[in-house]
Amino acid sequence: MPQFWVDVDTLDDLDAAAAAFRKAHGFRLRIATKYHRLVRDFLKANGVADYQLIDSQGATEGTVKNETAEAIADITSTGETLRANGLKILADGLVHASQATLYKSRVADWSDADRATMAEIEARLKV
Amino acid sequence: MPPTASILEEAARIRSLFLATGAVYVKADVLQPAETLLDLYGEDIRARAYVTHDPLKGEMMLRPDFTVPVVQMHMESRAEPARYTYSGKVFRKQEEDPSRPNEYIQVGYEVFDGKAPVEADAEVFAKVSEALDGLHLRAATGDIGLLLAAVKGLNTIESRKAALLRHVWRPRRFRSLLERFGGRSPVPPTRAALLAASDPMAAAGAEIGLRSMADVAARIAALKEDAAAPAISGEEIALIDAILSLRNTAPNALGILRDIAVDLPAISDAVARMEQRLEAMARLGVAVEALEFEGNYGRTSMEYYDGFVFGFYAAARPDLPAVATGGRYDALTRVLGQGRAVPAVGAVIRPDLVVQLRGQA
């Protein structure tokens, strides 16, 4: 959500802000995302109401500035893009944590060239 | 799966019982405008109802129930008192249990009668009970009106009551709000810092989006009012808990509620209504002495019941959903009637489950 929402830091705040927003603006607070089911299940489990999910398949962090959503639910690694767009992250709003995983085949026919490439990847990943 | 002949026969049998009371047989479109349902139930309904798109009408839903279209129909006709019956398929997504059907027939009965609401409650319960006679089902009853009255009667600021009323149907959030308003859970550090700041907007950053600086300022003012207000007393929270944890036969529950009303007079009217309802049910031949009453019943179902609530369950088949459910939904008529409200109570029966249970009997 926008950084200037100094009154919103937890899901509890988001729920209260959504209720007040709906009353003042006449429609449910819009959250832009492409992860509909994950976000909906998460907000339901945490008892957040009076919001609506808006579909956004790209450049989601721009939707608030463009006034097509009031807040967003998206993936981020460092939060840099979010900050650059004037947004911040809820303290207890982590829906899902994930990491990239690389698997090495134990049955593939590894040539010397493949092994050298693998060594290079390991060196760069510092593993 | 299309309904079998025996399910359709059972639906017709139940419907004829309702028609015998003078109910009007009504129909509703399968496709309903999604906007009405979304505004009513919130985004959660998407997890339960199928959404599709119409090029002219926008988002549409396969009807997840008949109540909303029947109420809309009634609010336009304005006839009163009115009784309606209907039967047809409803459509529900099943996100957890693939063995549960995602389309099944409901037979319903809805009574709009503002003159004798207690008698209408009793009538709907008795009619459903009669339709399910011989199946030896367990009836559960409750009354959301008691909890609503208790919250409205709390000795605290209006904004807290409004927040609690908004979450009556979300027990977890309701509980955490009650804990916080009662001063039992710690204030989040960021909230404490915000309230202590001389100029909370100092490092706020640029105003973007439709939620404005004024909206933020209004919420900070509300938070300050909340922080200055005394905590809801432990005695009052204990009274709410006493209502919620109530589990007894209806006559015993009534006695306990009368005792609670001595300390919480705001529920007196709701308790009196419950007493009149039990008398009306007894007049219609319902065995109220053994009727179960749960203070918490009906809070996790659809978010519109706001008075008497009930359900019929097969005790020997805990895997099956309720065979019938019903309740009072006065507030729903106010929302759909654009300010005009008509007291209403209704119930639905699932003929497929009736047939299934009969087959086992």
Short mmCIF file of C-alpha atoms in Angstrom, two decimals:
data_model
loop_
_atom_site.label_atom_id
_atom_site.label_comp_id
_atom_site.label_asym_id
_atom_site.label_seq_id
_atom_site.Cartn_x
_atom_site.Cartn_y
_atom_site.Cartn_z
CA MET A 1 0.00 0.00 0.00
CA PRO A 2 1.06 3.63 -0.36
CA GLN A 3 3.80 4.77 2.05
CA PHE A 4 1.70 7.75 3.12
CA TRP A 5 -0.88 5.39 4.68
CA VAL A 6 0.86 5.88 8.02
CA ASP A 7 -2.26 4.50 9.76
CA VAL A 8 -1.94 1.08 8.11
CA ASP A 9 0.74 -1.35 9.22
CA THR A 10 -1.13 -4.60 10.01
CA LEU A 11 -3.97 -6.64 8.51
CA ASP A 12 -6.13 -5.32 11.33
CA ASP A 13 -5.44 -1.78 10.06
CA LEU A 14 -6.10 -2.80 6.46
CA ASP A 15 -9.49 -4.22 7.43
CA ALA A 16 -10.47 -1.06 9.33
CA ALA A 17 -9.19 1.17 6.51
CA ALA A 18 -11.17 -0.89 3.97
CA ALA A 19 -14.38 -0.47 5.99
CA ALA A 20 -13.88 3.30 6.25
CA PHE A 21 -12.91 3.52 2.56
CA ARG A 22 -16.08 1.73 1.45
CA LYS A 23 -18.20 4.04 3.58
CA ALA A 24 -16.49 7.18 2.26
CA HIS A 25 -16.09 6.21 -1.41
CA GLY A 26 -19.06 3.89 -1.98
CA PHE A 27 -17.12 0.89 -3.26
CA ARG A 28 -14.90 -1.82 -1.82
CA LEU A 29 -11.16 -1.08 -1.50
CA ARG A 30 -9.45 -2.44 -4.62
CA ILE A 31 -6.41 -4.69 -4.35
CA ALA A 32 -4.61 -5.42 -7.64
CA THR A 33 -3.06 -8.87 -7.99
CA LYS A 34 -2.53 -11.84 -10.26
CA TYR A 35 -2.64 -14.31 -7.33
CA HIS A 36 -6.40 -14.28 -6.77
CA ARG A 37 -6.93 -17.49 -4.87
CA LEU A 38 -3.86 -17.18 -2.63
CA VAL A 39 -4.71 -13.61 -1.68
CA ARG A 40 -8.41 -14.27 -1.17
CA ASP A 41 -7.77 -17.32 1.04
CA PHE A 42 -5.21 -15.35 3.04
CA LEU A 43 -7.47 -12.34 3.61
CA LYS A 44 -10.42 -14.57 4.47
CA ALA A 45 -8.37 -16.53 7.00
CA ASN A 46 -7.34 -13.24 8.58
CA GLY A 47 -10.86 -11.81 8.63
CA VAL A 48 -10.30 -8.90 6.25
CA ALA A 49 -13.54 -7.70 4.59
CA ASP A 50 -14.79 -4.89 2.33
CA TYR A 51 -12.09 -5.31 -0.30
CA GLN A 52 -12.21 -6.46 -3.93
CA LEU A 53 -9.55 -8.09 -6.04
CA ILE A 54 -8.71 -6.41 -9.35
CA ASP A 55 -6.90 -8.48 -11.94
CA SER A 56 -3.47 -7.19 -12.91
CA GLN A 57 -1.16 -9.31 -15.04
CA GLY A 58 1.80 -6.91 -15.15
CA ALA A 59 3.22 -3.61 -13.81
CA THR A 60 0.98 -4.15 -10.78
CA GLU A 61 2.93 -1.64 -8.66
CA GLY A 62 1.79 1.13 -11.03
CA THR A 63 -1.94 0.51 -10.46
CA VAL A 64 -2.15 2.66 -7.32
CA LYS A 65 -0.60 5.67 -9.03
CA ASN A 66 -2.93 5.09 -11.99
CA GLU A 67 -5.89 4.95 -9.59
CA THR A 68 -7.12 1.57 -10.80
CA ALA A 69 -6.43 0.07 -7.34
CA GLU A 70 -5.82 1.34 -3.80
CA ALA A 71 -3.35 -1.40 -2.81
CA ILE A 72 -1.58 -4.35 -4.40
CA ALA A 73 -0.66 -7.95 -3.57
CA ASP A 74 2.39 -9.03 -5.54
CA ILE A 75 5.73 -10.84 -5.41
CA THR A 76 8.85 -8.96 -4.36
CA SER A 77 12.40 -9.93 -3.41
CA THR A 78 13.97 -6.74 -2.08
CA GLY A 79 10.95 -4.39 -2.12
CA GLU A 80 12.98 -1.90 -4.19
CA THR A 81 10.41 -1.58 -7.02
CA LEU A 82 7.67 -1.13 -4.43
CA ARG A 83 9.51 1.70 -2.68
CA ALA A 84 10.29 3.38 -6.00
CA ASN A 85 6.55 3.45 -6.64
CA GLY A 86 5.75 4.99 -3.27
CA LEU A 87 4.50 1.73 -1.77
CA LYS A 88 5.26 -0.16 1.45
CA ILE A 89 4.68 -3.68 2.82
CA LEU A 90 2.29 -4.74 5.63
CA ALA A 91 4.14 -5.98 8.74
CA ASP A 92 2.03 -9.15 8.93
CA GLY A 93 0.94 -9.37 5.30
CA LEU A 94 3.29 -12.05 4.00
CA VAL A 95 0.99 -14.38 2.03
CA HIS A 96 3.58 -16.84 0.86
CA ALA A 97 7.39 -17.17 0.97
CA SER A 98 9.13 -18.89 -1.92
CA GLN A 99 12.63 -19.43 -3.27
CA ALA A 100 14.13 -20.58 -6.56
CA THR A 101 15.47 -24.14 -6.42
CA LEU A 102 18.02 -25.68 -8.80
CA TYR A 103 18.09 -29.48 -9.17
CA LYS A 104 21.05 -31.47 -10.48
CA SER A 105 20.33 -34.70 -12.33
CA ARG A 106 22.06 -37.77 -10.92
CA VAL A 107 21.43 -39.90 -14.03
CA ALA A 108 22.28 -37.45 -16.84
CA ASP A 109 25.35 -38.10 -18.94
CA TRP A 110 27.68 -35.38 -17.60
CA SER A 111 30.41 -34.35 -20.07
CA ASP A 112 33.55 -32.45 -19.02
CA ALA A 113 32.04 -29.29 -20.53
CA ASP A 114 28.84 -29.78 -18.48
CA ARG A 115 30.89 -30.28 -15.31
CA ALA A 116 32.84 -27.08 -16.01
CA THR A 117 29.57 -25.17 -16.48
CA MET A 118 28.25 -26.64 -13.23
CA ALA A 119 31.40 -25.61 -11.38
CA GLU A 120 31.00 -22.10 -12.77
CA ILE A 121 27.34 -21.95 -11.59
CA GLU A 122 28.33 -23.23 -8.12
CA ALA A 123 31.12 -20.67 -7.91
CA ARG A 124 28.78 -17.83 -8.85
CA LEU A 125 26.06 -19.02 -6.42
CA LYS A 126 28.77 -19.49 -3.75
CA VAL A 127 27.55 -22.98 -2.82
CA MET B 1 -25.01 -35.20 -12.24
CA PRO B 2 -28.64 -34.61 -13.25
CA PRO B 3 -31.13 -35.11 -10.42
CA THR B 4 -32.76 -38.53 -10.34
CA ALA B 5 -36.51 -38.99 -10.61
CA SER B 6 -36.72 -39.70 -6.89
CA ILE B 7 -34.97 -36.42 -6.02
CA LEU B 8 -37.35 -34.48 -8.28
CA GLU B 9 -40.32 -36.28 -6.71
CA GLU B 10 -39.05 -35.44 -3.25
CA ALA B 11 -38.59 -31.78 -4.26
CA ALA B 12 -42.18 -31.70 -5.54
CA ARG B 13 -43.45 -33.30 -2.32
CA ILE B 14 -41.72 -30.71 -0.12
CA ARG B 15 -42.84 -27.88 -2.38
CA SER B 16 -46.47 -29.03 -2.14
CA LEU B 17 -46.24 -28.85 1.67
CA PHE B 18 -45.14 -25.23 1.35
CA LEU B 19 -47.79 -24.48 -1.30
CA ALA B 20 -50.43 -25.74 1.12
CA THR B 21 -49.72 -22.73 3.38
CA GLY B 22 -50.71 -20.42 0.52
CA ALA B 23 -47.14 -19.81 -0.64
CA VAL B 24 -46.63 -18.51 -4.18
CA TYR B 25 -44.40 -20.68 -6.39
CA VAL B 26 -41.63 -18.45 -7.79
CA LYS B 27 -38.70 -18.98 -10.15
CA ALA B 28 -35.39 -17.21 -10.52
CA ASP B 29 -32.80 -16.88 -13.27
CA VAL B 30 -29.77 -19.17 -13.05
CA LEU B 31 -27.53 -16.25 -14.03
CA GLN B 32 -27.54 -13.49 -11.43
CA PRO B 33 -25.63 -10.18 -11.58
CA ALA B 34 -22.37 -10.74 -9.69
CA GLU B 35 -22.19 -7.18 -8.39
CA THR B 36 -25.18 -7.55 -6.04
CA LEU B 37 -23.82 -10.76 -4.55
CA LEU B 38 -20.26 -9.40 -4.26
CA ASP B 39 -21.46 -6.26 -2.50
CA LEU B 40 -23.44 -8.41 -0.11
CA TYR B 41 -20.99 -11.20 0.71
CA GLY B 42 -17.69 -9.62 -0.28
CA GLU B 43 -14.93 -11.26 -2.24
CA ASP B 44 -15.35 -14.53 -0.25
CA ILE B 45 -18.34 -15.45 -2.42
CA ARG B 46 -15.96 -15.96 -5.37
CA ALA B 47 -14.58 -18.97 -3.54
CA ARG B 48 -18.06 -20.49 -3.51
CA ALA B 49 -19.90 -19.25 -6.60
CA TYR B 50 -19.13 -19.74 -10.29
CA VAL B 51 -18.45 -16.47 -12.03
CA THR B 52 -18.88 -15.94 -15.72
CA HIS B 53 -18.92 -12.97 -18.03
CA ASP B 54 -21.62 -11.45 -20.20
CA PRO B 55 -20.59 -8.93 -22.90
CA LEU B 56 -23.50 -6.60 -22.03
CA LYS B 57 -24.29 -7.32 -18.39
CA GLY B 58 -20.73 -7.75 -17.14
CA GLU B 59 -19.89 -10.30 -14.46
CA MET B 60 -22.62 -12.84 -13.76
CA MET B 61 -22.85 -15.65 -11.21
CA LEU B 62 -24.55 -19.01 -11.39
CA ARG B 63 -27.02 -18.56 -8.52
CA PRO B 64 -25.43 -19.79 -5.27
CA ASP B 65 -28.83 -19.48 -3.57
CA PHE B 66 -32.38 -18.25 -4.21
CA THR B 67 -32.68 -15.91 -1.27
CA VAL B 68 -31.27 -12.83 -2.98
CA PRO B 69 -33.43 -13.03 -6.17
CA VAL B 70 -36.54 -13.90 -4.11
CA VAL B 71 -35.97 -10.93 -1.79
CA GLN B 72 -35.48 -8.65 -4.82
CA MET B 73 -38.68 -9.97 -6.36
CA HIS B 74 -40.55 -9.37 -3.12
CA MET B 75 -39.18 -5.86 -2.62
CA GLU B 76 -40.56 -4.92 -6.04
CA SER B 77 -44.00 -6.47 -5.52
CA ARG B 78 -44.42 -5.00 -2.01
CA ALA B 79 -47.21 -7.42 -1.12
CA GLU B 80 -47.35 -8.32 2.54
CA PRO B 81 -47.59 -10.67 4.25
CA ALA B 82 -46.18 -12.91 1.55
CA ARG B 83 -45.05 -16.51 1.40
CA TYR B 84 -42.93 -17.95 -1.40
CA THR B 85 -41.67 -21.37 -2.31
CA TYR B 86 -39.19 -22.35 -5.01
CA SER B 87 -37.11 -25.29 -6.09
CA GLY B 88 -34.21 -25.52 -8.42
CA LYS B 89 -30.52 -26.03 -8.74
CA VAL B 90 -27.94 -23.95 -6.94
CA PHE B 91 -24.28 -24.00 -7.88
CA ARG B 92 -21.40 -24.07 -5.40
CA LYS B 93 -17.69 -24.55 -5.96
CA GLN B 94 -16.19 -27.20 -3.69
CA GLU B 95 -12.64 -26.20 -2.91
CA GLU B 96 -11.90 -28.85 -0.30
CA ASP B 97 -14.09 -31.92 -0.69
CA PRO B 98 -14.38 -33.26 -4.27
CA SER B 99 -17.06 -35.76 -3.19
CA ARG B 100 -19.53 -32.96 -2.45
CA PRO B 101 -21.75 -32.06 -5.41
CA ASN B 102 -21.24 -28.65 -6.98
CA GLU B 103 -24.81 -28.45 -8.23
CA TYR B 104 -27.82 -29.64 -6.28
CA ILE B 105 -31.50 -28.87 -5.80
CA GLN B 106 -32.75 -26.65 -3.01
CA VAL B 107 -36.40 -26.35 -2.07
CA GLY B 108 -37.07 -23.15 -0.19
CA TYR B 109 -39.74 -21.39 1.81
CA GLU B 110 -39.58 -17.67 2.59
CA VAL B 111 -42.01 -15.68 4.73
CA PHE B 112 -42.19 -11.88 4.66
CA ASP B 113 -44.33 -10.76 7.56
CA GLY B 114 -43.54 -7.69 9.62
CA LYS B 115 -46.68 -7.97 11.78
CA ALA B 116 -45.96 -11.30 13.44
CA PRO B 117 -42.23 -12.06 13.09
CA VAL B 118 -42.05 -14.47 16.02
CA GLU B 119 -44.93 -16.54 14.63
CA ALA B 120 -43.24 -16.49 11.21
CA ASP B 121 -40.01 -17.86 12.77
CA ALA B 122 -41.97 -20.66 14.41
CA GLU B 123 -43.96 -21.38 11.25
CA VAL B 124 -40.86 -21.78 9.05
CA PHE B 125 -39.17 -24.05 11.58
CA ALA B 126 -42.31 -26.15 12.05
CA LYS B 127 -42.91 -26.47 8.30
CA VAL B 128 -39.34 -27.63 7.65
CA SER B 129 -39.57 -30.02 10.60
CA GLU B 130 -42.80 -31.44 9.17
CA ALA B 131 -41.22 -31.88 5.73
CA LEU B 132 -38.35 -33.85 7.30
CA ASP B 133 -40.58 -35.94 9.57
CA GLY B 134 -39.51 -39.54 9.96
CA LEU B 135 -35.81 -38.93 9.23
CA HIS B 136 -34.92 -38.53 12.94
CA LEU B 137 -32.73 -35.51 12.36
CA ARG B 138 -31.05 -33.43 15.05
CA ALA B 139 -32.22 -29.82 15.06
CA ALA B 140 -29.80 -27.09 16.13
CA THR B 141 -31.03 -23.59 16.89
CA GLY B 142 -29.50 -20.26 17.78
CA ASP B 143 -30.25 -16.56 17.72
CA ILE B 144 -27.80 -14.08 16.22
CA GLY B 145 -30.11 -11.29 17.45
CA LEU B 146 -28.96 -11.94 21.03
CA LEU B 147 -25.32 -11.35 20.15
CA LEU B 148 -26.13 -8.27 18.05
CA ALA B 149 -28.16 -6.81 20.94
CA ALA B 150 -25.38 -7.61 23.43
CA VAL B 151 -22.77 -5.82 21.29
CA LYS B 152 -25.05 -2.80 20.74
CA GLY B 153 -25.54 -2.60 24.50
CA LEU B 154 -21.83 -2.56 25.38
CA ASN B 155 -20.75 0.42 27.43
CA THR B 156 -18.19 1.70 24.90
CA ILE B 157 -17.72 4.07 21.96
CA GLU B 158 -19.81 3.63 18.79
CA SER B 159 -16.84 2.90 16.51
CA ARG B 160 -15.94 -0.19 18.57
CA LYS B 161 -19.51 -1.45 18.47
CA ALA B 162 -19.59 -0.91 14.69
CA ALA B 163 -16.32 -2.83 14.26
CA LEU B 164 -17.62 -5.74 16.36
CA LEU B 165 -21.00 -5.79 14.58
CA ARG B 166 -19.23 -5.86 11.22
CA HIS B 167 -17.35 -9.00 12.27
CA VAL B 168 -20.07 -10.94 14.12
CA TRP B 169 -19.94 -13.49 11.25
CA ARG B 170 -16.11 -13.81 11.40
CA PRO B 171 -15.59 -15.37 14.85
CA ARG B 172 -11.78 -15.14 14.81
CA ARG B 173 -11.66 -11.45 13.93
CA PHE B 174 -14.52 -10.75 16.36
CA ARG B 175 -12.54 -12.41 19.15
CA SER B 176 -9.33 -10.51 18.42
CA LEU B 177 -11.22 -7.20 18.31
CA LEU B 178 -12.89 -7.99 21.62
CA GLU B 179 -9.49 -8.81 23.15
CA ARG B 180 -8.04 -5.54 21.91
CA PHE B 181 -11.00 -3.36 22.94
CA GLY B 182 -10.86 -5.07 26.32
CA GLY B 183 -7.21 -4.09 26.72
CA ARG B 184 -6.19 -7.76 26.85
CA SER B 185 -3.93 -7.81 23.80
CA PRO B 186 -0.97 -5.45 23.48
CA VAL B 187 -1.14 -2.41 21.20
CA PRO B 188 1.06 -3.07 18.12
CA PRO B 189 4.31 -1.02 18.49
CA THR B 190 3.75 0.77 15.17
CA ARG B 191 0.31 1.92 16.35
CA ALA B 192 1.77 3.18 19.65
CA ALA B 193 4.46 5.10 17.73
CA LEU B 194 1.87 6.56 15.36
CA LEU B 195 -0.30 7.78 18.24
CA ALA B 196 2.69 9.25 20.09
CA ALA B 197 4.03 11.15 17.06
CA SER B 198 3.45 14.92 17.15
CA ASP B 199 3.04 15.00 13.38
CA PRO B 200 2.28 11.49 12.13
CA MET B 201 2.18 12.68 8.52
CA ALA B 202 5.69 14.25 8.70
CA ALA B 203 7.49 11.49 6.77
CA ALA B 204 4.38 10.23 5.03
CA GLY B 205 5.51 10.48 1.42
CA ALA B 206 3.54 11.45 -1.65
CA GLU B 207 -0.25 11.12 -1.78
CA ILE B 208 -1.06 8.52 -4.45
CA GLY B 209 -4.23 6.58 -5.25
CA LEU B 210 -7.85 7.26 -4.33
CA ARG B 211 -7.53 6.70 -0.58
CA SER B 212 -6.69 10.30 0.29
CA MET B 213 -4.70 12.17 2.93
CA ALA B 214 -8.11 13.07 4.45
CA ASP B 215 -9.01 9.36 4.72
CA VAL B 216 -5.72 8.70 6.53
CA ALA B 217 -6.26 11.68 8.84
CA ALA B 218 -9.80 10.50 9.62
CA ARG B 219 -8.52 7.06 10.60
CA ILE B 220 -5.79 8.55 12.81
CA ALA B 221 -8.49 10.60 14.55
CA ALA B 222 -10.53 7.42 15.01
CA LEU B 223 -7.49 5.59 16.42
CA LYS B 224 -6.90 8.46 18.87
CA GLU B 225 -10.52 8.35 19.99
CA ASP B 226 -10.17 4.59 20.47
CA ALA B 227 -6.91 4.92 22.44
CA ALA B 228 -8.49 7.52 24.74
CA ALA B 229 -11.61 5.44 25.44
CA PRO B 230 -11.58 3.14 28.47
CA ALA B 231 -11.29 -0.59 27.80
CA ILE B 232 -14.45 -2.69 27.61
CA SER B 233 -14.78 -4.15 31.09
CA GLY B 234 -13.92 -7.75 31.89
CA GLU B 235 -17.47 -8.22 33.24
CA GLU B 236 -19.00 -7.20 29.92
CA ILE B 237 -16.66 -9.47 27.95
CA ALA B 238 -17.55 -12.31 30.31
CA LEU B 239 -21.26 -11.72 29.55
CA ILE B 240 -20.61 -11.89 25.79
CA ASP B 241 -18.63 -15.09 26.37
CA ALA B 242 -21.49 -16.49 28.43
CA ILE B 243 -23.86 -15.97 25.49
CA LEU B 244 -21.40 -17.43 22.97
CA SER B 245 -20.60 -20.53 25.02
CA LEU B 246 -24.24 -21.30 25.76
CA ARG B 247 -25.14 -24.88 24.81
CA ASN B 248 -28.24 -26.25 26.40
CA THR B 249 -31.85 -27.18 25.79
CA ALA B 250 -33.88 -24.17 24.68
CA PRO B 251 -35.85 -23.80 27.97
CA ASN B 252 -32.64 -24.00 30.06
CA ALA B 253 -30.86 -21.60 27.69
CA LEU B 254 -33.76 -19.18 28.10
CA GLY B 255 -33.38 -19.31 31.89
CA ILE B 256 -29.64 -18.64 31.66
CA LEU B 257 -30.21 -15.78 29.21
CA ARG B 258 -32.73 -14.19 31.58
CA ASP B 259 -30.00 -14.22 34.25
CA ILE B 260 -27.50 -12.67 31.83
CA ALA B 261 -30.07 -9.99 30.93
CA VAL B 262 -30.07 -8.81 34.54
CA ASP B 263 -26.49 -7.61 34.04
CA LEU B 264 -26.88 -6.87 30.33
CA PRO B 265 -30.36 -5.32 29.98
CA ALA B 266 -29.70 -4.55 26.29
CA ILE B 267 -30.54 -8.18 25.43
CA SER B 268 -33.89 -8.15 27.29
CA ASP B 269 -35.97 -7.60 24.14
CA ALA B 270 -34.12 -10.35 22.28
CA VAL B 271 -34.63 -12.72 25.22
CA ALA B 272 -38.34 -11.85 25.31
CA ARG B 273 -38.56 -12.59 21.58
CA MET B 274 -36.88 -15.95 22.11
CA GLU B 275 -39.43 -16.80 24.81
CA GLN B 276 -42.36 -15.83 22.57
CA ARG B 277 -40.82 -17.82 19.73
CA LEU B 278 -40.54 -20.96 21.85
CA GLU B 279 -44.19 -20.52 22.90
CA ALA B 280 -45.22 -20.12 19.26
CA MET B 281 -43.19 -23.20 18.30
CA ALA B 282 -44.81 -25.22 21.09
CA ARG B 283 -48.26 -24.17 19.82
CA LEU B 284 -47.30 -25.60 16.42
CA GLY B 285 -46.36 -28.91 18.01
CA VAL B 286 -42.55 -28.52 18.14
CA ALA B 287 -40.99 -30.40 21.07
CA VAL B 288 -39.23 -27.35 22.51
CA GLU B 289 -38.29 -29.04 25.81
CA ALA B 290 -35.61 -31.10 24.08
CA LEU B 291 -34.68 -28.54 21.42
CA GLU B 292 -30.96 -27.73 21.33
CA PHE B 293 -29.85 -24.12 21.59
CA GLU B 294 -26.30 -22.88 20.88
CA GLY B 295 -25.28 -19.28 21.49
CA ASN B 296 -22.64 -19.52 18.78
CA TYR B 297 -24.84 -21.17 16.13
CA GLY B 298 -25.05 -19.61 12.67
CA ARG B 299 -22.03 -17.35 12.91
CA THR B 300 -19.93 -19.03 10.26
CA SER B 301 -22.62 -19.45 7.63
CA MET B 302 -23.55 -16.89 5.01
CA GLU B 303 -23.35 -13.41 6.38
CA TYR B 304 -27.00 -12.42 6.43
CA TYR B 305 -28.82 -14.19 9.24
CA ASP B 306 -29.42 -11.70 12.03
CA GLY B 307 -32.04 -13.35 14.24
CA PHE B 308 -33.37 -16.87 14.76
CA VAL B 309 -31.19 -19.49 13.01
CA PHE B 310 -31.56 -23.24 12.69
CA GLY B 311 -30.32 -26.33 10.92
CA PHE B 312 -31.30 -30.01 10.67
CA TYR B 313 -28.52 -32.62 10.69
CA ALA B 314 -28.32 -36.41 10.34
CA ALA B 315 -26.68 -37.41 13.63
CA ALA B 316 -25.49 -40.73 12.23
CA ARG B 317 -23.94 -39.09 9.17
CA PRO B 318 -21.59 -36.33 10.37
CA ASP B 319 -19.96 -36.38 6.91
CA LEU B 320 -23.11 -34.95 5.35
CA PRO B 321 -23.84 -31.22 5.28
CA ALA B 322 -27.02 -29.89 6.89
CA VAL B 323 -30.18 -31.37 5.35
CA ALA B 324 -31.94 -28.05 5.94
CA THR B 325 -30.91 -24.60 7.17
CA GLY B 326 -32.78 -21.41 7.75
CA GLY B 327 -33.11 -18.20 9.65
CA ARG B 328 -34.19 -14.60 9.87
CA TYR B 329 -32.54 -12.02 7.62
CA ASP B 330 -34.14 -8.63 8.23
CA ALA B 331 -30.94 -6.69 7.45
CA LEU B 332 -30.61 -8.30 4.01
CA THR B 333 -33.99 -6.89 2.96
CA ARG B 334 -32.79 -3.43 4.06
CA VAL B 335 -29.66 -3.69 1.90
CA LEU B 336 -31.53 -5.01 -1.13
CA GLY B 337 -34.57 -2.76 -0.60
CA GLN B 338 -32.47 0.43 -0.76
CA GLY B 339 -33.40 1.48 2.75
CA ARG B 340 -36.84 -0.14 2.87
CA ALA B 341 -36.76 -3.19 5.11
CA VAL B 342 -39.23 -6.04 5.47
CA PRO B 343 -38.78 -8.59 8.25
CA ALA B 344 -38.12 -11.92 6.58
CA VAL B 345 -37.40 -15.50 7.55
CA GLY B 346 -36.79 -18.51 5.36
CA ALA B 347 -35.25 -21.93 4.97
CA VAL B 348 -33.98 -24.37 2.36
CA ILE B 349 -34.13 -28.15 2.26
CA ARG B 350 -31.91 -30.43 0.16
CA PRO B 351 -34.13 -33.16 -1.34
CA ASP B 352 -31.07 -35.11 -2.54
CA LEU B 353 -29.98 -35.63 1.06
CA VAL B 354 -33.53 -36.52 2.14
CA VAL B 355 -33.63 -39.25 -0.53
CA GLN B 356 -30.16 -40.48 0.43
CA LEU B 357 -31.09 -40.72 4.12
CA ARG B 358 -34.40 -42.43 3.38
CA GLY B 359 -32.55 -45.02 1.32
CA GLN B 360 -30.51 -45.91 4.39
CA ALA B 361 -33.42 -45.98 6.81
#
